[in-house]
mmCIF file of C-alpha atoms in Angstrom:
data_model
loop_
_atom_site.group_PDB
_atom_site.id
_atom_site.type_symbol
_atom_site.label_atom_id
_atom_site.label_comp_id
_atom_site.label_asym_id
_atom_site.label_seq_id
_atom_site.Cartn_x
_atom_site.Cartn_y
_atom_site.Cartn_z
ATOM 1 C CA MET F 1 9.424 33.886 19.558
ATOM 2 C CA VAL F 2 6.619 31.832 21.119
ATOM 3 C CA ALA F 3 3.948 34.032 19.457
ATOM 4 C CA SER F 4 5.638 33.641 16.097
ATOM 5 C CA ARG F 5 5.707 29.860 16.451
ATOM 6 C CA GLN F 6 2.062 29.827 17.428
ATOM 7 C CA ILE F 7 1.147 31.942 14.401
ATOM 8 C CA ARG F 8 2.933 29.509 12.073
ATOM 9 C CA ILE F 9 1.365 26.451 13.708
ATOM 10 C CA GLY F 10 -2.058 28.043 13.820
ATOM 11 C CA GLY F 11 -1.828 28.862 10.135
ATOM 12 C CA ALA F 12 -0.677 25.341 9.265
ATOM 13 C CA LEU F 13 -3.585 23.824 11.138
ATOM 14 C CA ALA F 14 -6.054 26.217 9.536
ATOM 15 C CA GLY F 15 -4.707 25.184 6.121
ATOM 16 C CA TYR F 16 -5.117 21.531 7.044
ATOM 17 C CA LEU F 17 -8.755 22.101 8.083
ATOM 18 C CA ALA F 18 -9.372 24.031 4.821
ATOM 19 C CA ASP F 19 -8.037 21.071 2.843
ATOM 20 C CA LEU F 20 -10.335 18.718 4.761
ATOM 21 C CA ALA F 21 -13.337 20.916 4.186
ATOM 22 C CA LEU F 22 -12.732 22.242 0.668
ATOM 23 C CA GLY F 23 -10.111 20.051 -1.025
ATOM 24 C CA ASP F 24 -8.209 21.581 -3.904
ATOM 25 C CA PRO F 25 -9.658 24.563 -5.775
ATOM 26 C CA LYS F 26 -11.406 23.385 -8.969
ATOM 27 C CA ARG F 27 -9.896 26.131 -11.129
ATOM 28 C CA GLY F 28 -6.798 28.287 -10.921
ATOM 29 C CA HIS F 29 -4.890 26.074 -8.531
ATOM 30 C CA PRO F 30 -1.698 27.932 -7.496
ATOM 31 C CA VAL F 31 0.457 24.816 -7.892
ATOM 32 C CA ALA F 32 -0.828 24.346 -11.478
ATOM 33 C CA ALA F 33 -0.060 28.002 -12.183
ATOM 34 C CA PHE F 34 3.462 27.548 -10.798
ATOM 35 C CA GLY F 35 3.911 24.478 -13.025
ATOM 36 C CA GLN F 36 2.826 26.397 -16.100
ATOM 37 C CA LEU F 37 5.247 29.211 -15.258
ATOM 38 C CA ALA F 38 8.075 26.732 -14.746
ATOM 39 C CA ALA F 39 7.350 25.062 -18.092
ATOM 40 C CA LYS F 40 7.424 28.429 -19.873
ATOM 41 C CA LEU F 41 10.652 29.466 -18.184
ATOM 42 C CA GLU F 42 12.254 26.119 -19.115
ATOM 43 C CA ARG F 43 11.872 26.963 -22.798
ATOM 44 C CA ILE F 44 14.282 29.881 -22.167
ATOM 45 C CA SER F 45 16.517 28.553 -19.418
ATOM 46 C CA TYR F 46 17.068 24.973 -20.570
ATOM 47 C CA ARG F 47 20.664 23.956 -21.125
ATOM 48 C CA ASP F 48 22.102 20.470 -20.787
ATOM 49 C CA SER F 49 24.001 21.348 -17.612
ATOM 50 C CA LYS F 50 23.658 21.186 -13.857
ATOM 51 C CA LEU F 51 24.383 24.896 -13.499
ATOM 52 C CA ALA F 52 21.496 25.868 -15.780
ATOM 53 C CA GLY F 53 19.182 23.581 -13.877
ATOM 54 C CA ALA F 54 20.306 25.020 -10.582
ATOM 55 C CA VAL F 55 19.633 28.572 -11.808
ATOM 56 C CA HIS F 56 16.220 27.522 -13.102
ATOM 57 C CA ALA F 57 15.216 25.815 -9.861
ATOM 58 C CA GLY F 58 16.732 28.493 -7.648
ATOM 59 C CA SER F 59 14.971 31.316 -9.481
ATOM 60 C CA LEU F 60 11.563 29.724 -9.254
ATOM 61 C CA VAL F 61 11.848 28.550 -5.651
ATOM 62 C CA GLY F 62 13.314 31.895 -4.591
ATOM 63 C CA ALA F 63 10.424 33.739 -6.261
ATOM 64 C CA VAL F 64 7.719 31.771 -4.392
ATOM 65 C CA CYS F 65 9.578 32.171 -1.073
ATOM 66 C CA LEU F 66 9.661 35.905 -1.596
ATOM 67 C CA LEU F 67 5.985 35.877 -2.452
ATOM 68 C CA GLY F 68 5.261 34.003 0.760
ATOM 69 C CA ALA F 69 7.328 36.475 2.781
ATOM 70 C CA ALA F 70 5.550 39.438 1.213
ATOM 71 C CA LEU F 71 2.129 37.939 1.994
ATOM 72 C CA GLN F 72 3.127 37.016 5.543
ATOM 73 C CA HIS F 73 4.714 40.305 6.558
ATOM 74 C CA GLY F 74 2.020 42.663 5.332
ATOM 75 C CA PRO F 75 0.049 44.921 7.682
ATOM 76 C CA GLY F 76 -2.554 43.524 10.085
ATOM 77 C CA ARG F 77 -2.310 41.223 13.066
ATOM 78 C CA LEU F 78 -4.115 38.355 11.360
ATOM 79 C CA ARG F 79 -2.193 38.574 8.100
ATOM 80 C CA PRO F 80 0.604 36.148 9.038
ATOM 81 C CA VAL F 81 -1.931 33.509 10.123
ATOM 82 C CA ALA F 82 -4.046 34.026 7.003
ATOM 83 C CA ALA F 83 -1.018 33.882 4.714
ATOM 84 C CA THR F 84 0.272 30.676 6.269
ATOM 85 C CA ALA F 85 -3.226 29.130 6.203
ATOM 86 C CA ALA F 86 -3.723 29.996 2.519
ATOM 87 C CA ALA F 87 -0.241 28.770 1.571
ATOM 88 C CA SER F 88 -0.745 25.575 3.492
ATOM 89 C CA TRP F 89 -4.135 24.974 1.870
ATOM 90 C CA ALA F 90 -2.609 25.488 -1.582
ATOM 91 C CA SER F 91 0.268 23.154 -0.779
ATOM 92 C CA LEU F 92 -1.615 20.301 0.867
ATOM 93 C CA GLY F 93 -3.206 17.615 -1.262
ATOM 94 C CA GLY F 94 -4.558 15.097 1.231
ATOM 95 C CA THR F 95 -8.232 15.339 0.308
ATOM 96 C CA SER F 96 -7.579 15.079 -3.416
ATOM 97 C CA LEU F 97 -5.145 12.176 -2.884
ATOM 98 C CA ALA F 98 -7.710 10.251 -0.857
ATOM 99 C CA SER F 99 -10.582 10.855 -3.278
ATOM 100 C CA THR F 100 -8.428 9.910 -6.289
ATOM 101 C CA GLY F 101 -7.223 6.762 -4.533
ATOM 102 C CA ARG F 102 -10.792 5.739 -3.739
ATOM 103 C CA ALA F 103 -11.885 6.464 -7.332
ATOM 104 C CA MET F 104 -9.079 4.310 -8.633
ATOM 105 C CA ALA F 105 -10.151 1.473 -6.350
ATOM 106 C CA GLU F 106 -13.727 1.716 -7.664
ATOM 107 C CA LEU F 107 -12.590 1.640 -11.298
ATOM 108 C CA VAL F 108 -10.313 -1.347 -10.705
ATOM 109 C CA GLU F 109 -13.013 -3.180 -8.838
ATOM 110 C CA ARG F 110 -15.385 -2.644 -11.777
ATOM 111 C CA GLY F 111 -12.693 -3.888 -14.158
ATOM 112 C CA ASP F 112 -12.682 -0.600 -16.133
ATOM 113 C CA VAL F 113 -9.068 -0.719 -17.301
ATOM 114 C CA GLU F 114 -9.287 2.212 -19.737
ATOM 115 C CA ALA F 115 -10.836 4.582 -17.185
ATOM 116 C CA ALA F 116 -8.290 3.525 -14.548
ATOM 117 C CA ARG F 117 -5.497 4.202 -17.018
ATOM 118 C CA ARG F 118 -6.866 7.683 -17.705
ATOM 119 C CA LEU F 119 -7.066 8.422 -13.992
ATOM 120 C CA LEU F 120 -3.586 7.154 -13.054
ATOM 121 C CA PRO F 121 -1.671 10.291 -14.229
ATOM 122 C CA SER F 122 -3.567 12.203 -11.540
ATOM 123 C CA LEU F 123 -1.642 10.120 -9.015
ATOM 124 C CA CYS F 124 1.810 9.573 -10.533
ATOM 125 C CA GLY F 125 4.059 9.821 -13.539
ATOM 126 C CA ARG F 126 3.838 6.178 -14.565
ATOM 127 C CA ASP F 127 3.052 5.158 -18.136
ATOM 128 C CA PRO F 128 -0.386 3.526 -17.773
ATOM 129 C CA ALA F 129 -0.672 2.298 -21.357
ATOM 130 C CA HIS F 130 0.637 -1.188 -20.630
ATOM 131 C CA LEU F 131 -0.609 -1.627 -17.075
ATOM 132 C CA ASP F 132 -3.228 -4.257 -16.271
ATOM 133 C CA LEU F 133 -5.525 -4.092 -13.277
ATOM 134 C CA PRO F 134 -2.978 -5.492 -10.777
ATOM 135 C CA GLY F 135 -0.356 -3.104 -12.134
ATOM 136 C CA LEU F 136 -2.690 -0.132 -11.823
ATOM 137 C CA THR F 137 -3.525 -1.162 -8.259
ATOM 138 C CA ARG F 138 0.143 -1.331 -7.266
ATOM 139 C CA ALA F 139 0.994 1.978 -8.976
ATOM 140 C CA ALA F 140 -1.891 3.712 -7.207
ATOM 141 C CA LEU F 141 -0.989 2.268 -3.815
ATOM 142 C CA GLU F 142 2.668 3.274 -4.166
ATOM 143 C CA SER F 143 1.597 6.763 -5.152
ATOM 144 C CA VAL F 144 -0.758 7.061 -2.180
ATOM 145 C CA ALA F 145 2.117 5.998 0.092
ATOM 146 C CA GLU F 146 4.694 8.432 -1.365
ATOM 147 C CA ASN F 147 2.334 11.337 -1.530
ATOM 148 C CA THR F 148 1.292 10.832 2.106
ATOM 149 C CA SER F 149 4.705 12.365 2.812
ATOM 150 C CA ASP F 150 5.059 14.706 -0.198
ATOM 151 C CA ALA F 151 1.552 16.174 -0.257
ATOM 152 C CA GLN F 152 0.456 15.833 3.361
ATOM 153 C CA VAL F 153 3.051 15.555 6.100
ATOM 154 C CA ALA F 154 5.838 17.600 4.544
ATOM 155 C CA PRO F 155 3.701 20.708 3.822
ATOM 156 C CA LEU F 156 2.387 20.668 7.382
ATOM 157 C CA LEU F 157 5.893 20.456 8.813
ATOM 158 C CA TRP F 158 7.300 23.188 6.586
ATOM 159 C CA ALA F 159 4.375 25.496 7.332
ATOM 160 C CA ALA F 160 4.839 24.972 11.056
ATOM 161 C CA ILE F 161 8.597 25.550 10.829
ATOM 162 C CA GLY F 162 8.710 28.584 8.538
ATOM 163 C CA GLY F 163 5.219 29.787 7.701
ATOM 164 C CA ALA F 164 4.146 30.856 4.221
ATOM 165 C CA PRO F 165 7.616 31.280 2.683
ATOM 166 C CA ALA F 166 8.759 27.824 3.790
ATOM 167 C CA VAL F 167 5.670 25.883 2.705
ATOM 168 C CA LEU F 168 5.494 27.652 -0.671
ATOM 169 C CA GLY F 169 9.205 27.064 -1.191
ATOM 170 C CA TYR F 170 8.732 23.408 -0.357
ATOM 171 C CA ARG F 171 5.803 23.036 -2.758
ATOM 172 C CA GLY F 172 7.871 24.738 -5.464
ATOM 173 C CA VAL F 173 10.761 22.318 -4.954
ATOM 174 C CA ASN F 174 8.451 19.297 -4.956
ATOM 175 C CA THR F 175 6.624 20.473 -8.089
ATOM 176 C CA LEU F 176 9.869 21.013 -9.961
ATOM 177 C CA ASP F 177 11.075 17.564 -8.943
ATOM 178 C CA SER F 178 7.895 16.028 -10.423
ATOM 179 C CA MET F 179 8.516 17.971 -13.658
ATOM 180 C CA ILE F 180 12.265 17.740 -14.292
ATOM 181 C CA GLY F 181 13.752 15.550 -11.540
ATOM 182 C CA TYR F 182 14.163 12.522 -13.804
ATOM 183 C CA ARG F 183 17.228 10.558 -14.956
ATOM 184 C CA THR F 184 16.324 10.903 -18.657
ATOM 185 C CA PRO F 185 18.722 12.168 -21.321
ATOM 186 C CA ARG F 186 17.025 15.581 -21.241
ATOM 187 C CA TYR F 187 16.879 16.016 -17.464
ATOM 188 C CA VAL F 188 19.714 13.994 -15.963
ATOM 189 C CA ARG F 189 21.811 17.143 -15.620
ATOM 190 C CA PHE F 190 19.217 19.960 -15.936
ATOM 191 C CA GLY F 191 16.945 18.355 -13.317
ATOM 192 C CA TRP F 192 19.768 17.357 -10.940
ATOM 193 C CA ALA F 193 19.413 20.386 -8.620
ATOM 194 C CA ALA F 194 15.623 20.050 -8.401
ATOM 195 C CA ALA F 195 15.902 16.354 -7.542
ATOM 196 C CA ARG F 196 18.574 16.937 -4.871
ATOM 197 C CA LEU F 197 16.617 19.848 -3.353
ATOM 198 C CA ASP F 198 13.584 17.609 -3.111
ATOM 199 C CA ASP F 199 15.616 14.885 -1.413
ATOM 200 C CA VAL F 200 16.709 17.380 1.240
ATOM 201 C CA ALA F 201 13.294 19.010 1.619
ATOM 202 C CA ASN F 202 11.559 15.662 2.181
ATOM 203 C CA TYR F 203 14.189 13.864 4.264
ATOM 204 C CA ALA F 204 12.768 14.552 7.716
ATOM 205 C CA ALA F 205 9.126 14.414 6.556
ATOM 206 C CA ALA F 206 9.560 10.973 4.972
ATOM 207 C CA ARG F 207 10.932 9.554 8.244
ATOM 208 C CA ALA F 208 8.246 11.274 10.274
ATOM 209 C CA THR F 209 5.672 9.785 7.913
ATOM 210 C CA ALA F 210 7.110 6.305 8.247
ATOM 211 C CA THR F 211 7.051 6.634 12.043
ATOM 212 C CA LEU F 212 3.383 7.645 11.899
ATOM 213 C CA VAL F 213 2.639 4.704 9.580
ATOM 214 C CA VAL F 214 3.984 2.405 12.300
ATOM 215 C CA VAL F 215 1.828 4.100 14.939
ATOM 216 C CA CYS F 216 -1.330 4.291 12.774
ATOM 217 C CA ALA F 217 -1.111 0.887 11.085
ATOM 218 C CA PRO F 218 -3.764 -0.743 13.341
ATOM 219 C CA LEU F 219 -6.321 1.854 12.222
ATOM 220 C CA ALA F 220 -6.161 0.315 8.769
ATOM 221 C CA GLY F 221 -6.010 -3.269 9.993
ATOM 222 C CA GLY F 222 -2.250 -3.277 9.558
ATOM 223 C CA SER F 223 0.826 -4.342 11.471
ATOM 224 C CA PRO F 224 3.099 -1.880 13.252
ATOM 225 C CA LEU F 225 5.821 -4.552 13.538
ATOM 226 C CA GLY F 226 5.517 -5.341 9.848
ATOM 227 C CA ALA F 227 5.829 -1.630 8.956
ATOM 228 C CA MET F 228 8.948 -1.240 11.113
ATOM 229 C CA ARG F 229 10.529 -4.432 9.781
ATOM 230 C CA ALA F 230 10.025 -3.551 6.106
ATOM 231 C CA TRP F 231 11.190 0.045 6.650
ATOM 232 C CA ARG F 232 14.450 -1.056 8.310
ATOM 233 C CA ARG F 233 15.148 -3.885 5.902
ATOM 234 C CA ASP F 234 13.984 -2.621 2.478
ATOM 235 C CA ALA F 235 13.971 1.176 2.383
ATOM 236 C CA ALA F 236 17.674 1.583 1.562
ATOM 237 C CA ARG F 237 17.287 -0.564 -1.543
ATOM 238 C CA HIS F 238 15.001 1.966 -3.198
ATOM 239 C CA PRO F 239 16.642 4.502 -5.566
ATOM 240 C CA SER F 240 14.922 7.359 -3.729
ATOM 241 C CA PRO F 241 16.186 8.084 -0.171
ATOM 242 C CA ASN F 242 12.720 9.214 0.824
ATOM 243 C CA ALA F 243 10.128 7.352 -1.249
ATOM 244 C CA GLY F 244 11.637 4.039 -0.275
ATOM 245 C CA VAL F 245 11.203 4.822 3.415
ATOM 246 C CA VAL F 246 7.496 5.556 3.113
ATOM 247 C CA GLU F 247 6.634 2.876 0.543
ATOM 248 C CA ALA F 248 8.429 0.204 2.540
ATOM 249 C CA ALA F 249 6.582 1.218 5.723
ATOM 250 C CA PHE F 250 3.235 1.080 3.883
ATOM 251 C CA ALA F 251 4.098 -2.299 2.361
ATOM 252 C CA GLY F 252 4.970 -3.792 5.737
ATOM 253 C CA ALA F 253 1.992 -2.261 7.488
ATOM 254 C CA LEU F 254 -0.504 -3.575 4.897
ATOM 255 C CA GLY F 255 1.209 -6.946 4.426
ATOM 256 C CA VAL F 256 1.783 -6.481 0.682
ATOM 257 C CA GLN F 257 4.735 -6.382 -1.667
ATOM 258 C CA LEU F 258 5.473 -3.225 -3.645
ATOM 259 C CA GLY F 259 8.154 -2.416 -6.192
ATOM 260 C CA GLY F 260 9.390 -4.618 -9.026
ATOM 261 C CA PRO F 261 9.133 -3.767 -12.757
ATOM 262 C CA THR F 262 7.916 -0.174 -13.058
ATOM 263 C CA ARG F 263 7.190 1.436 -16.411
ATOM 264 C CA TYR F 264 7.670 5.161 -16.905
ATOM 265 C CA HIS F 265 7.256 7.141 -20.106
ATOM 266 C CA ASP F 266 11.016 6.977 -20.712
ATOM 267 C CA GLY F 267 11.247 3.229 -20.254
ATOM 268 C CA LEU F 268 11.073 0.273 -17.887
ATOM 269 C CA GLN F 269 12.814 0.330 -14.515
ATOM 270 C CA ILE F 270 13.368 -2.734 -12.375
ATOM 271 C CA ARG F 271 12.735 -1.538 -8.831
ATOM 272 C CA PRO F 272 13.620 -3.579 -5.736
ATOM 273 C CA THR F 273 10.756 -5.214 -3.963
ATOM 274 C CA LEU F 274 9.517 -3.717 -0.678
ATOM 275 C CA GLY F 275 7.784 -5.913 1.845
ATOM 276 C CA ASP F 276 7.316 -9.627 1.600
ATOM 277 C CA GLY F 277 3.534 -10.070 1.448
ATOM 278 C CA ARG F 278 1.090 -10.714 -1.364
ATOM 279 C CA GLN F 279 0.472 -8.583 -4.399
ATOM 280 C CA PRO F 280 -1.786 -5.651 -3.439
ATOM 281 C CA THR F 281 -5.523 -5.914 -4.090
ATOM 282 C CA VAL F 282 -8.317 -3.350 -4.345
ATOM 283 C CA ALA F 283 -9.033 -3.870 -0.666
ATOM 284 C CA ASP F 284 -5.396 -3.046 0.135
ATOM 285 C CA LEU F 285 -5.613 0.168 -1.909
ATOM 286 C CA ARG F 286 -8.606 1.235 0.156
ATOM 287 C CA ARG F 287 -6.768 0.378 3.353
ATOM 288 C CA ALA F 288 -3.826 2.469 2.093
ATOM 289 C CA VAL F 289 -6.146 5.474 1.696
ATOM 290 C CA VAL F 290 -7.432 4.963 5.257
ATOM 291 C CA LEU F 291 -3.868 4.726 6.546
ATOM 292 C CA SER F 292 -2.831 7.799 4.590
ATOM 293 C CA ARG F 293 -5.636 9.863 6.106
ATOM 294 C CA ALA F 294 -4.844 8.628 9.572
ATOM 295 C CA VAL F 295 -1.174 9.582 9.153
ATOM 296 C CA GLN F 296 -2.027 13.100 8.087
ATOM 297 C CA ALA F 297 -4.430 13.517 11.008
ATOM 298 C CA ALA F 298 -1.715 12.278 13.376
ATOM 299 C CA ALA F 299 0.741 14.726 11.803
ATOM 300 C CA ALA F 300 -1.688 17.597 12.296
ATOM 301 C CA LEU F 301 -2.222 16.514 15.881
ATOM 302 C CA GLY F 302 1.513 16.483 16.443
ATOM 303 C CA VAL F 303 1.886 19.953 14.939
ATOM 304 C CA GLY F 304 -0.997 21.159 17.070
ATOM 305 C CA VAL F 305 0.737 20.031 20.224
ATOM 306 C CA GLY F 306 3.308 22.777 19.428
ATOM 307 C CA LEU F 307 0.657 25.396 20.166
ATOM 308 C CA TYR F 308 0.728 24.416 23.850
ATOM 309 C CA ARG F 309 4.401 23.933 24.332
ATOM 310 C CA ARG F 310 6.063 26.398 26.670
ATOM 311 C CA ARG F 311 9.602 27.577 26.502
ATOM 312 C CA PRO F 312 11.738 26.060 29.218
#
């Protein structure tokens, strides 16, 4: 049991180091391939019902879990570690998130609205067409905050808990949520299962992330007390049970206000405000990237501690 736990944790940490060193693969990213497969399957499986959506999501997530299990339980002593490391690397997105956040800050600082609008879809599903520079800054900062949990902390935790099958299953759920987990006429029923699965899969990670935001806030010139206060006061007002937790903690830590009118491709949503500071600036976006990286490093450190725990 101890050896198995150490294999999972060792693989998770190896995947984290690979993401730091290499970032995402330039071509043939496994997550992109999964998304393409899911889109093709949707053409066949789509029905305007929750049951059809549950079958769609369950089939895809089950398939990647089985793939992870097959990779992890092959012959060779190092195979489980290598499988978990590769799956973790494919599932983590911390390096890409940070580089894209910094690139957005540079474009906004230069006043290049059109280039910033073109880059925004790399961070989130907002409609950038009508966003000005302050709106692009807020959208990018909110995405950095949410993806600190979704693309950094959660994959590490799932890899440490269940190895390659768990982290690939998590990434499958999270990818499906980003594709069909919307309350639009097409997806309000078909995407229901994917959205609920993502809520469950990210529940613990979002709260672990918010806790680490409180701890790491001073590294980005932020306030631990502000992060805690905004988390406790504002998170429950957000429509997402997980995104609200992390975004509120970031808002309080950085002393900014997030939320408010938010435009997606299917229309305008009036989101509750999170935090009670100023509107975020380019400097705040850069601080958010620093805080995001610090949180992932702290999460990796926490996972690494598990290598040295002994059974009572």
